[in-house]
Amino acid sequence: MAMYKSRGEAIKDLRKRAGFSQEELANMLNTTKQTIYKYETGIVTNIPSDKIAEMSRIFSVSPAVIMGWDEPTAPVYEVAAGSGRISSTPTGTMSIQLRDDQFLATVKGRSMEPTLFDGDTVVIDRQSVPDQDGQIVMVNVDGEENTLKRVQIGENGITLIADNPSVFPTKL
């Protein structure tokens, strides 16, 4: 079953999720704001294929999603809740629309129980440093492993804290 009832609904929703105004999308497509309005309201249903292809690229979805025929999907990786590496290739997909700075990961391990369980899927925001104390983040430790942990930000750096310390000891 398609996520959107029409291509106009798909275009409008994807545009808003991406944070673009009609005018901004029009500029990217080398068209007018009025044309985008007509696409979104269904006044124009015969959208040129080059515009469909460009919107597909802009929103990082397949042309079938733009057409309202298919749901947006995102790759799912694996990340350790303990010690380990994030999978470098997706282990599957999920029907979901993510921002460009996000990805999905399946939790492998028990160090974050009872907050996150082995097999849970989480949305991870890409950022260079944690922005708040107590936040759960995926951290690359010494360039060797990736792990999901709660962070405690202190004067001497970041401390990684498991919600289940019997499985994963605290690390500085």
PDB file of C-alpha atoms in Angstrom:
ATOM      1  CA  MET A   1       0.000   0.000   0.000  1.00  0.00           C
ATOM      2  CA  ALA A   2       1.370   3.417  -0.956  1.00  0.00           C
ATOM      3  CA  MET A   3       2.036   5.928   1.788  1.00  0.00           C
ATOM      4  CA  TYR A   4       0.575   8.818  -0.203  1.00  0.00           C
ATOM      5  CA  LYS A   5      -2.872   9.076  -1.812  1.00  0.00           C
ATOM      6  CA  SER A   6      -1.526  11.119  -4.720  1.00  0.00           C
ATOM      7  CA  ARG A   7       1.722  12.375  -6.210  1.00  0.00           C
ATOM      8  CA  GLY A   8       0.742  15.898  -5.145  1.00  0.00           C
ATOM      9  CA  GLU A   9       0.479  14.761  -1.524  1.00  0.00           C
ATOM     10  CA  ALA A  10       3.843  12.967  -1.845  1.00  0.00           C
ATOM     11  CA  ILE A  11       5.591  16.026  -3.289  1.00  0.00           C
ATOM     12  CA  LYS A  12       4.157  18.372  -0.667  1.00  0.00           C
ATOM     13  CA  ASP A  13       5.024  16.066   2.247  1.00  0.00           C
ATOM     14  CA  LEU A  14       8.544  15.325   1.001  1.00  0.00           C
ATOM     15  CA  ARG A  15       9.163  19.034   0.354  1.00  0.00           C
ATOM     16  CA  LYS A  16       8.029  19.969   3.867  1.00  0.00           C
ATOM     17  CA  ARG A  17      10.051  17.158   5.484  1.00  0.00           C
ATOM     18  CA  ALA A  18      13.124  18.426   3.637  1.00  0.00           C
ATOM     19  CA  GLY A  19      12.421  21.937   4.946  1.00  0.00           C
ATOM     20  CA  PHE A  20      11.992  23.577   1.533  1.00  0.00           C
ATOM     21  CA  SER A  21       9.494  26.247   0.568  1.00  0.00           C
ATOM     22  CA  GLN A  22       7.659  25.912  -2.744  1.00  0.00           C
ATOM     23  CA  GLU A  23       9.892  28.657  -4.098  1.00  0.00           C
ATOM     24  CA  GLU A  24      13.095  26.881  -3.009  1.00  0.00           C
ATOM     25  CA  LEU A  25      11.984  23.616  -4.612  1.00  0.00           C
ATOM     26  CA  ALA A  26      10.980  25.519  -7.764  1.00  0.00           C
ATOM     27  CA  ASN A  27      14.459  27.049  -7.985  1.00  0.00           C
ATOM     28  CA  MET A  28      16.084  23.615  -7.618  1.00  0.00           C
ATOM     29  CA  LEU A  29      13.842  22.280 -10.403  1.00  0.00           C
ATOM     30  CA  ASN A  30      14.323  25.343 -12.592  1.00  0.00           C
ATOM     31  CA  THR A  31      10.588  26.049 -12.599  1.00  0.00           C
ATOM     32  CA  THR A  32       8.158  28.381 -10.833  1.00  0.00           C
ATOM     33  CA  LYS A  33       6.521  28.405  -7.412  1.00  0.00           C
ATOM     34  CA  GLN A  34       3.165  28.291  -9.217  1.00  0.00           C
ATOM     35  CA  THR A  35       4.169  25.067 -10.964  1.00  0.00           C
ATOM     36  CA  ILE A  36       5.079  23.456  -7.622  1.00  0.00           C
ATOM     37  CA  TYR A  37       1.712  24.602  -6.249  1.00  0.00           C
ATOM     38  CA  LYS A  38      -0.004  22.987  -9.248  1.00  0.00           C
ATOM     39  CA  TYR A  39       1.918  19.723  -8.718  1.00  0.00           C
ATOM     40  CA  GLU A  40       1.010  19.631  -5.021  1.00  0.00           C
ATOM     41  CA  THR A  41      -2.685  20.434  -5.519  1.00  0.00           C
ATOM     42  CA  GLY A  42      -3.130  18.039  -8.442  1.00  0.00           C
ATOM     43  CA  ILE A  43      -3.927  20.743 -10.995  1.00  0.00           C
ATOM     44  CA  VAL A  44      -1.001  19.382 -13.040  1.00  0.00           C
ATOM     45  CA  THR A  45      -0.850  15.590 -12.997  1.00  0.00           C
ATOM     46  CA  ASN A  46       1.353  15.039 -16.044  1.00  0.00           C
ATOM     47  CA  ILE A  47       4.657  15.942 -14.373  1.00  0.00           C
ATOM     48  CA  PRO A  48       7.648  15.752 -16.750  1.00  0.00           C
ATOM     49  CA  SER A  49       9.865  12.740 -16.109  1.00  0.00           C
ATOM     50  CA  ASP A  50      12.978  14.909 -15.723  1.00  0.00           C
ATOM     51  CA  LYS A  51      11.248  16.789 -12.864  1.00  0.00           C
ATOM     52  CA  ILE A  52      10.256  13.475 -11.220  1.00  0.00           C
ATOM     53  CA  ALA A  53      13.848  12.247 -11.517  1.00  0.00           C
ATOM     54  CA  GLU A  54      15.258  15.487 -10.055  1.00  0.00           C
ATOM     55  CA  MET A  55      12.788  15.470  -7.129  1.00  0.00           C
ATOM     56  CA  SER A  56      13.746  11.852  -6.527  1.00  0.00           C
ATOM     57  CA  ARG A  57      17.396  12.921  -6.258  1.00  0.00           C
ATOM     58  CA  ILE A  58      16.619  15.980  -4.086  1.00  0.00           C
ATOM     59  CA  PHE A  59      14.494  13.992  -1.604  1.00  0.00           C
ATOM     60  CA  SER A  60      16.622  10.794  -1.753  1.00  0.00           C
ATOM     61  CA  VAL A  61      13.644   8.604  -2.592  1.00  0.00           C
ATOM     62  CA  SER A  62      12.730   6.488  -5.596  1.00  0.00           C
ATOM     63  CA  PRO A  63      10.633   7.986  -8.399  1.00  0.00           C
ATOM     64  CA  ALA A  64       7.886   5.550  -7.331  1.00  0.00           C
ATOM     65  CA  VAL A  65       7.640   7.417  -4.006  1.00  0.00           C
ATOM     66  CA  ILE A  66       7.261  10.758  -5.825  1.00  0.00           C
ATOM     67  CA  MET A  67       4.517   9.209  -7.949  1.00  0.00           C
ATOM     68  CA  GLY A  68       2.725   8.016  -4.799  1.00  0.00           C
ATOM     69  CA  TRP A  69       3.118   4.366  -5.777  1.00  0.00           C
ATOM     70  CA  ASP A  70       5.540   3.311  -3.078  1.00  0.00           C
ATOM     71  CA  GLU A  71       6.540   4.176   0.478  1.00  0.00           C
ATOM     72  CA  PRO A  72       9.832   5.869   1.331  1.00  0.00           C
ATOM     73  CA  THR A  73      12.388   3.363   2.634  1.00  0.00           C
ATOM     74  CA  ALA A  74      15.677   3.725   4.456  1.00  0.00           C
ATOM     75  CA  PRO A  75      18.549   1.254   4.890  1.00  0.00           C
ATOM     76  CA  VAL A  76      19.004  -0.349   8.304  1.00  0.00           C
ATOM     77  CA  TYR A  77      22.475  -1.037   9.711  1.00  0.00           C
ATOM     78  CA  GLU A  78      23.509  -2.872  12.883  1.00  0.00           C
ATOM     79  CA  VAL A  79      25.189  -1.181  15.848  1.00  0.00           C
ATOM     80  CA  ALA A  80      26.538  -2.748  19.020  1.00  0.00           C
ATOM     81  CA  ALA A  81      25.094  -2.121  22.441  1.00  0.00           C
ATOM     82  CA  GLY A  82      28.249  -3.488  23.996  1.00  0.00           C
ATOM     83  CA  SER A  83      31.381  -3.654  21.861  1.00  0.00           C
ATOM     84  CA  GLY A  84      31.588  -3.983  18.111  1.00  0.00           C
ATOM     85  CA  ARG A  85      31.313  -2.231  14.779  1.00  0.00           C
ATOM     86  CA  ILE A  86      28.377  -0.783  12.912  1.00  0.00           C
ATOM     87  CA  SER A  87      27.652  -2.860   9.841  1.00  0.00           C
ATOM     88  CA  SER A  88      29.110  -1.255   6.724  1.00  0.00           C
ATOM     89  CA  THR A  89      26.357  -2.603   4.507  1.00  0.00           C
ATOM     90  CA  PRO A  90      22.637  -2.393   5.242  1.00  0.00           C
ATOM     91  CA  THR A  91      21.061  -5.480   6.767  1.00  0.00           C
ATOM     92  CA  GLY A  92      17.589  -4.501   5.499  1.00  0.00           C
ATOM     93  CA  THR A  93      15.252  -1.580   4.877  1.00  0.00           C
ATOM     94  CA  MET A  94      12.295   0.039   6.630  1.00  0.00           C
ATOM     95  CA  SER A  95       9.455   2.137   5.257  1.00  0.00           C
ATOM     96  CA  ILE A  96      10.351   5.498   6.766  1.00  0.00           C
ATOM     97  CA  GLN A  97      11.414   8.955   5.625  1.00  0.00           C
ATOM     98  CA  LEU A  98      14.597  10.214   7.293  1.00  0.00           C
ATOM     99  CA  ARG A  99      16.521  13.458   7.083  1.00  0.00           C
ATOM    100  CA  ASP A 100      19.870  13.392   5.281  1.00  0.00           C
ATOM    101  CA  ASP A 101      21.692  13.526   8.630  1.00  0.00           C
ATOM    102  CA  GLN A 102      19.945  10.428  10.030  1.00  0.00           C
ATOM    103  CA  PHE A 103      20.203   6.670   9.603  1.00  0.00           C
ATOM    104  CA  LEU A 104      18.605   3.562  11.096  1.00  0.00           C
ATOM    105  CA  ALA A 105      20.404   0.933  13.122  1.00  0.00           C
ATOM    106  CA  THR A 106      19.334  -2.305  14.762  1.00  0.00           C
ATOM    107  CA  VAL A 107      20.660  -2.679  18.315  1.00  0.00           C
ATOM    108  CA  LYS A 108      22.858  -5.731  18.854  1.00  0.00           C
ATOM    109  CA  GLY A 109      23.636  -6.479  22.482  1.00  0.00           C
ATOM    110  CA  ARG A 110      22.255  -5.898  25.970  1.00  0.00           C
ATOM    111  CA  SER A 111      24.300  -3.048  27.442  1.00  0.00           C
ATOM    112  CA  MET A 112      21.485  -0.484  27.089  1.00  0.00           C
ATOM    113  CA  GLU A 113      18.702  -2.581  28.650  1.00  0.00           C
ATOM    114  CA  PRO A 114      16.126  -1.716  29.912  1.00  0.00           C
ATOM    115  CA  THR A 115      16.095   1.378  27.649  1.00  0.00           C
ATOM    116  CA  LEU A 116      17.080  -0.311  24.373  1.00  0.00           C
ATOM    117  CA  PHE A 117      16.819  -4.042  23.764  1.00  0.00           C
ATOM    118  CA  ASP A 118      18.658  -6.391  21.427  1.00  0.00           C
ATOM    119  CA  GLY A 119      16.795  -6.202  18.107  1.00  0.00           C
ATOM    120  CA  ASP A 120      15.314  -2.695  18.609  1.00  0.00           C
ATOM    121  CA  THR A 121      15.691  -0.307  15.677  1.00  0.00           C
ATOM    122  CA  VAL A 122      16.787   3.250  16.456  1.00  0.00           C
ATOM    123  CA  VAL A 123      17.100   6.469  14.454  1.00  0.00           C
ATOM    124  CA  ILE A 124      20.580   7.929  14.787  1.00  0.00           C
ATOM    125  CA  ASP A 125      21.358  11.593  14.091  1.00  0.00           C
ATOM    126  CA  ARG A 126      24.818  12.203  12.672  1.00  0.00           C
ATOM    127  CA  GLN A 127      26.662  14.776  14.775  1.00  0.00           C
ATOM    128  CA  SER A 128      30.293  15.280  15.666  1.00  0.00           C
ATOM    129  CA  VAL A 129      29.860  15.666  19.446  1.00  0.00           C
ATOM    130  CA  PRO A 130      27.029  14.963  21.902  1.00  0.00           C
ATOM    131  CA  ASP A 131      25.010  18.075  22.660  1.00  0.00           C
ATOM    132  CA  GLN A 132      23.602  17.153  26.058  1.00  0.00           C
ATOM    133  CA  ASP A 133      24.524  15.188  29.146  1.00  0.00           C
ATOM    134  CA  GLY A 134      22.672  11.872  29.507  1.00  0.00           C
ATOM    135  CA  GLN A 135      21.958  11.591  25.783  1.00  0.00           C
ATOM    136  CA  ILE A 136      22.188   8.163  24.162  1.00  0.00           C
ATOM    137  CA  VAL A 137      24.646   8.334  21.287  1.00  0.00           C
ATOM    138  CA  MET A 138      26.508   6.057  18.933  1.00  0.00           C
ATOM    139  CA  VAL A 139      30.175   6.633  19.661  1.00  0.00           C
ATOM    140  CA  ASN A 140      33.234   5.505  17.747  1.00  0.00           C
ATOM    141  CA  VAL A 141      35.786   4.429  20.365  1.00  0.00           C
ATOM    142  CA  ASP A 142      39.448   4.845  19.356  1.00  0.00           C
ATOM    143  CA  GLY A 143      38.552   4.459  15.677  1.00  0.00           C
ATOM    144  CA  GLU A 144      37.990   0.754  16.310  1.00  0.00           C
ATOM    145  CA  GLU A 145      34.443   0.126  17.448  1.00  0.00           C
ATOM    146  CA  ASN A 146      31.046   1.779  17.500  1.00  0.00           C
ATOM    147  CA  THR A 147      28.724   1.453  20.440  1.00  0.00           C
ATOM    148  CA  LEU A 148      25.460   2.899  21.742  1.00  0.00           C
ATOM    149  CA  LYS A 149      25.908   4.444  25.173  1.00  0.00           C
ATOM    150  CA  ARG A 150      24.675   7.228  27.398  1.00  0.00           C
ATOM    151  CA  VAL A 151      27.199  10.058  27.686  1.00  0.00           C
ATOM    152  CA  GLN A 152      28.284  12.042  30.694  1.00  0.00           C
ATOM    153  CA  ILE A 153      30.078  15.217  29.634  1.00  0.00           C
ATOM    154  CA  GLY A 154      32.767  16.347  32.055  1.00  0.00           C
ATOM    155  CA  GLU A 155      35.853  18.544  32.249  1.00  0.00           C
ATOM    156  CA  ASN A 156      38.126  15.640  31.308  1.00  0.00           C
ATOM    157  CA  GLY A 157      36.046  14.470  28.357  1.00  0.00           C
ATOM    158  CA  ILE A 158      33.134  12.149  27.780  1.00  0.00           C
ATOM    159  CA  THR A 159      32.294   9.117  29.909  1.00  0.00           C
ATOM    160  CA  LEU A 160      30.351   6.278  28.257  1.00  0.00           C
ATOM    161  CA  ILE A 161      27.750   4.752  30.540  1.00  0.00           C
ATOM    162  CA  ALA A 162      25.708   1.619  29.893  1.00  0.00           C
ATOM    163  CA  ASP A 163      22.189   1.369  31.271  1.00  0.00           C
ATOM    164  CA  ASN A 164      23.107  -2.253  32.056  1.00  0.00           C
ATOM    165  CA  PRO A 165      26.616  -1.934  33.622  1.00  0.00           C
ATOM    166  CA  SER A 166      26.804  -5.675  34.327  1.00  0.00           C
ATOM    167  CA  VAL A 167      27.191  -6.185  30.569  1.00  0.00           C
ATOM    168  CA  PHE A 168      29.369  -3.158  29.717  1.00  0.00           C
ATOM    169  CA  PRO A 169      31.552  -1.296  32.232  1.00  0.00           C
ATOM    170  CA  THR A 170      31.766   2.509  32.274  1.00  0.00           C
ATOM    171  CA  LYS A 171      34.481   3.888  29.941  1.00  0.00           C
ATOM    172  CA  LEU A 172      36.205   7.261  29.924  1.00  0.00           C
TER     173      LEU A 172
END
